Tab-separated table of C-alpha atoms in Angstrom:
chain	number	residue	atom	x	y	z
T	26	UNK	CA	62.589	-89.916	6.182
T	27	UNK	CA	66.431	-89.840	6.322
T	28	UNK	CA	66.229	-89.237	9.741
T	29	UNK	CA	64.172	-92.316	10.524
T	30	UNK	CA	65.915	-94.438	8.309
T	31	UNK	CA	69.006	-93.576	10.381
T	32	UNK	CA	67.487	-93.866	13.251
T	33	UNK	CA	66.399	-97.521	12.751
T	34	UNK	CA	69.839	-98.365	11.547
T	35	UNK	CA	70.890	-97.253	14.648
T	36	UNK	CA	68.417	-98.831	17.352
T	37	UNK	CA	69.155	-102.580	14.603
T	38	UNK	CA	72.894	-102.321	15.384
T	39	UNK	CA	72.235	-101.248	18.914
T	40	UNK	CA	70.189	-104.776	19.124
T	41	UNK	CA	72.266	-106.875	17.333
T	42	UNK	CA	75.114	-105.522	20.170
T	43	UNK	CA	73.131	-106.343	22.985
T	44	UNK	CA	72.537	-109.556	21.888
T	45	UNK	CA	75.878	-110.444	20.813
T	46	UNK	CA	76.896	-109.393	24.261
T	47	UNK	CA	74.042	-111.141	26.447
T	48	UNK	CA	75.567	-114.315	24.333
T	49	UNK	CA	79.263	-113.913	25.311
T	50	UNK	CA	78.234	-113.235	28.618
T	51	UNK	CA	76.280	-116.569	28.693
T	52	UNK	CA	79.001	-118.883	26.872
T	53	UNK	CA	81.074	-117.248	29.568
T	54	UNK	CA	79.347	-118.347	32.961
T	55	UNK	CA	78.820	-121.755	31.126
T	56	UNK	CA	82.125	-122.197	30.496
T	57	UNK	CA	83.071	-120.832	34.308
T	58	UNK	CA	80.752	-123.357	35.182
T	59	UNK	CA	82.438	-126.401	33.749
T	60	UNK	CA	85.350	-125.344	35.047
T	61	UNK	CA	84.293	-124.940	38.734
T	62	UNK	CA	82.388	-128.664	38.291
T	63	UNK	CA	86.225	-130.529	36.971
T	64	UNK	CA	87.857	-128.557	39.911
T	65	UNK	CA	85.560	-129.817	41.998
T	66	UNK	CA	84.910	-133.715	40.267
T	67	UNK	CA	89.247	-134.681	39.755
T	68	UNK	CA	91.202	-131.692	39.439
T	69	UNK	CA	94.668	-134.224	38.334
T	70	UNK	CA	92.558	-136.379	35.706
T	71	UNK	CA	90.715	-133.447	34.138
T	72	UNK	CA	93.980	-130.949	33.887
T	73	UNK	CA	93.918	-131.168	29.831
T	74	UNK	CA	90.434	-130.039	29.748
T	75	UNK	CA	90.318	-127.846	32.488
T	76	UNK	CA	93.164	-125.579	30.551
T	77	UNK	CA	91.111	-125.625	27.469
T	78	UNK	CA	88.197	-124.579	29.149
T	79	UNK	CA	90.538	-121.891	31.338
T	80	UNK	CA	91.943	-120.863	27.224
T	81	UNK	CA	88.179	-120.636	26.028
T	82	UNK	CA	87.105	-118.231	29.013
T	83	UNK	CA	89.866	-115.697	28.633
T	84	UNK	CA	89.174	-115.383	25.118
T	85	UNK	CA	85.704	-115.204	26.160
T	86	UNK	CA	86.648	-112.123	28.729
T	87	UNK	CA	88.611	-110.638	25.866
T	88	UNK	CA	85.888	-111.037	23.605
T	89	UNK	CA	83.212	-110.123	26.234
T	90	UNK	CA	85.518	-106.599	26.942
T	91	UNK	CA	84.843	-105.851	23.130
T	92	UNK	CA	81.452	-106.297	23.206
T	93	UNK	CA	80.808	-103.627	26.171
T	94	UNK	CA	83.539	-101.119	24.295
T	95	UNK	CA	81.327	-101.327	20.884
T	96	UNK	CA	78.135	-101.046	23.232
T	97	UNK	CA	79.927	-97.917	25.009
T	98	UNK	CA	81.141	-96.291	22.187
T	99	UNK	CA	77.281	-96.900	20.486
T	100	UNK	CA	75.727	-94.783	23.747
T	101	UNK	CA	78.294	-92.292	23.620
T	102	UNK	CA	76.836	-91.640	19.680
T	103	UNK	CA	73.709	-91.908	20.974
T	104	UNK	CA	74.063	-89.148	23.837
T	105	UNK	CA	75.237	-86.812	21.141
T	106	UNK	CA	72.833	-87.481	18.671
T	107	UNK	CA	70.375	-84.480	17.823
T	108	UNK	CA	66.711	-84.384	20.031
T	109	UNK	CA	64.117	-84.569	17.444
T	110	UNK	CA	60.320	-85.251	17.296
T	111	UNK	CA	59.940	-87.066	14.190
T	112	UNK	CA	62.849	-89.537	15.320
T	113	UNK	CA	62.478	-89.681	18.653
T	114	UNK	CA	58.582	-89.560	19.882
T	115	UNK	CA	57.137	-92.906	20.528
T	116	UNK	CA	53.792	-94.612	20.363
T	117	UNK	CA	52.541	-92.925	23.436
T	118	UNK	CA	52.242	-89.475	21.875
T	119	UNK	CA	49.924	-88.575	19.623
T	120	UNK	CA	51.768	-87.326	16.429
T	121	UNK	CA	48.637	-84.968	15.867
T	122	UNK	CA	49.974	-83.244	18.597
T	123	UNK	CA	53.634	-83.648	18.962
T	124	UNK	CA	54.702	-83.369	15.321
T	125	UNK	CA	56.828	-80.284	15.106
T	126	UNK	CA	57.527	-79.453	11.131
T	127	UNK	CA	60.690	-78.305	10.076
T	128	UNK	CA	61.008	-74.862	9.565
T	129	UNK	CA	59.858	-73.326	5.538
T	130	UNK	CA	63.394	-71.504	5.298
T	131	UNK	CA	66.258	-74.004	4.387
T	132	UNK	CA	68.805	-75.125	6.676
T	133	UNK	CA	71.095	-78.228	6.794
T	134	UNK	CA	70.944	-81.011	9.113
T	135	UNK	CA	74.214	-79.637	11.296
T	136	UNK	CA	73.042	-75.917	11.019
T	137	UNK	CA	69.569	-77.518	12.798
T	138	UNK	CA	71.760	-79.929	15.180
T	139	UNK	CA	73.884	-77.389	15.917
T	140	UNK	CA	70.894	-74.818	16.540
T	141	UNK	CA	68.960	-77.031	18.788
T	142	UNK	CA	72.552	-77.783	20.995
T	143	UNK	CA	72.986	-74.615	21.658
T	144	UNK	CA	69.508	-73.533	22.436
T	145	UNK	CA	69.413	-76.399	24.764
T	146	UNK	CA	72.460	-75.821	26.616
T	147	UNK	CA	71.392	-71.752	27.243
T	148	UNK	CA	67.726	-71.920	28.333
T	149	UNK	CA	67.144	-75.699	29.674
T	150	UNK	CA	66.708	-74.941	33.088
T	151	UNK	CA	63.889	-72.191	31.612
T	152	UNK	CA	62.690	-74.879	29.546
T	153	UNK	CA	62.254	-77.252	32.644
T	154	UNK	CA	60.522	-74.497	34.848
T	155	UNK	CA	58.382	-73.455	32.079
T	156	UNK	CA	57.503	-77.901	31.767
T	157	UNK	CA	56.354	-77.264	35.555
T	158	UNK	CA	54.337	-74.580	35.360
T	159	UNK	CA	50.073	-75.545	35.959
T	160	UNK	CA	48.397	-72.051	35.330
T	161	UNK	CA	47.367	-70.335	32.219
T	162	UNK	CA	48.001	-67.463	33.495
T	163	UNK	CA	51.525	-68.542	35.268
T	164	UNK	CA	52.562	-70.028	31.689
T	165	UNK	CA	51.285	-66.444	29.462
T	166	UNK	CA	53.513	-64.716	32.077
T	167	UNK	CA	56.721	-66.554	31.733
T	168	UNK	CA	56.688	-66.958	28.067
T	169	UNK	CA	56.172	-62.850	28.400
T	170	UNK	CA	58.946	-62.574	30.272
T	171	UNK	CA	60.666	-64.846	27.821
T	172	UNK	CA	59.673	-65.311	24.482
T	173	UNK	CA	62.954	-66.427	23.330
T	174	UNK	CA	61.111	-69.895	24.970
T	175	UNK	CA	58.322	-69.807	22.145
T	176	UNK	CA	60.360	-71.477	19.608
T	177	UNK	CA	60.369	-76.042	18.233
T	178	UNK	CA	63.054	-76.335	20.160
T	179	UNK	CA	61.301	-75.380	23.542
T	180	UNK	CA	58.835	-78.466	21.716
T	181	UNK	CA	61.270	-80.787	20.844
T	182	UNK	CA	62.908	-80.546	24.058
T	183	UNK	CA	59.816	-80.725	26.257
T	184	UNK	CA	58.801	-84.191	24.078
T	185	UNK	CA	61.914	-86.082	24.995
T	186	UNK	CA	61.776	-85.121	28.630
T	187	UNK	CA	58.421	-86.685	28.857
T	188	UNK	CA	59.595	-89.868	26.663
T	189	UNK	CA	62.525	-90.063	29.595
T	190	UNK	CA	59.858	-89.251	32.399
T	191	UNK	CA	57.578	-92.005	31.263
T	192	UNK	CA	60.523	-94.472	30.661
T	193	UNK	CA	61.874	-93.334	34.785
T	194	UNK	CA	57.869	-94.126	35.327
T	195	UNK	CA	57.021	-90.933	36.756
T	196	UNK	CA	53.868	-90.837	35.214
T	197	UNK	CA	52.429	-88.231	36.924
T	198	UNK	CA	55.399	-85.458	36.388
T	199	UNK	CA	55.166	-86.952	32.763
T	200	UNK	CA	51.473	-85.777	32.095
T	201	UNK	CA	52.011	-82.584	33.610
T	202	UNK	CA	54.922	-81.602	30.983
T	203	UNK	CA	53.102	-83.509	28.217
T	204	UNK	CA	50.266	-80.861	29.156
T	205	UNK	CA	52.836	-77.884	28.780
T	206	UNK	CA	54.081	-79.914	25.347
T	207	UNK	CA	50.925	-79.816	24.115
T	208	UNK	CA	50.298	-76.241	25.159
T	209	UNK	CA	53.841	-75.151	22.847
T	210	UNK	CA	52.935	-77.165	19.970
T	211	UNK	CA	49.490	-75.421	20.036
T	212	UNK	CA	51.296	-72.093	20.179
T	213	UNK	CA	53.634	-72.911	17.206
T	214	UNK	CA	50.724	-74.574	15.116
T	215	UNK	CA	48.516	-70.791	15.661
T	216	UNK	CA	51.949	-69.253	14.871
T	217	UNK	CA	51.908	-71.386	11.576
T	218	UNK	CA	47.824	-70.713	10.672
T	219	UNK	CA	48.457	-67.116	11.245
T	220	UNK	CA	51.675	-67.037	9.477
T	221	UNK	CA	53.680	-65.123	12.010
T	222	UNK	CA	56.507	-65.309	14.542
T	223	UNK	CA	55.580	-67.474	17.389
T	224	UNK	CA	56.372	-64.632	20.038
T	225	UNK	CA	54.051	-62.446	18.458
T	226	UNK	CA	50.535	-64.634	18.572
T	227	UNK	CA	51.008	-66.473	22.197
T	228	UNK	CA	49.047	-63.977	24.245
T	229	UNK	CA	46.377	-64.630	21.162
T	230	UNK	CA	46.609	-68.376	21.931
T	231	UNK	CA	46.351	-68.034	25.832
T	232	UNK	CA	42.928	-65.645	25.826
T	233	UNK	CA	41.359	-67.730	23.319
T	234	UNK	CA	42.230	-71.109	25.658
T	235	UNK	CA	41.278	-69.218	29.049
């Protein structure tokens, strides 16, 4: 619930910074073009105004430049901000299938951002091939040859890509690693029944499916 919560305060002042910047953008090429119609009317008779309005669109730029250094600053936060289900999966998904629980054993919210970073950064090109793969057979044998793949953040991973996949409106790539999603989350949810290490039940999962 933290998570959410933080994640809505988040996308709220992500909003209110687009808009504030859409706004100074617009006051600017207003102002701009009141200038360009007294240069173009009486440049002598309109000189007084036309410096007010040259005053009010520098401190427009200035303002403007502030605006896009928040908004930069905001997406920098928001590239290093932890992947994760519960926060990020969208309408699209069905939570039924995408929602991966938190582990039973304790760990704080860096230990699991930290975890998930690192995890990420080693295997994501196995990940990615792994999000490709069509057969049952193809998948069993990769995951063999690497269970260190059967794991939530494998999930969690897999989840975003299709949320980016969708957004890019590759629909097509998108269902075929939702398909692969779905196939993890199945894996870790048999892991869960059975109460026992993911690696050890995904043959289990992939004879009962074939």
């Amino acid at each position: 619930q933290a998570r959410v919560e933080r994640m809505e305060q988040f996308q709220k002042e992500k909003e209110e910074l687009d808009k504030g910047c859409r706004e100074c953008k617009r006051k600017l090429a207003e102002c701009q073009k009141k200038m360009k119609e007294l240069e173009l009317a009486d440049p002598e008779s309109g000189k007084g105004e036309l410096e007010k309005l040259q005053a009010e669109a520098q401190q427009l730029k200035n303002e403007e430049k502030s605006w896009e250094n928040k908004l930069e600053e905001l997406k920098k936060k928001e590239k290093n901000m932890p992947w994760n289900v519960d926060t990020l999966s969208k309408d699209g998904f069905s939570k039924s299938v995408f929602n991966v629980k938190p582990e039973e054993k304790e760990e704080t919210e860096e230990q699991k951002e930290k975890k998930h970073k690192t995890f990420v950064e080693r295997y994501e090109k196995q990940i990615k091939h792994f999000g490709m793969l069509r057969r049952w057979d193809d998948s069993q044998k990769y995951l063999s040859d690497n269970p260190h793949l059967v794991c939530e953040e494998t999930a969690n991973y897999l989840v975003i890509w299709c949320i980016d996949l969708e957004v890019e409106e590759k629909h097509a790539l998108m269902e075929q690693v939702a398909h692969q999603t779905i196939v993890m989350q199945f894996i870790l949810e048999l892991a869960k029944s059975l109460k026992v290490d993911p690696r050890a039940c995904f043959r289990q999962f992939f004879t009962k499916i074939k």
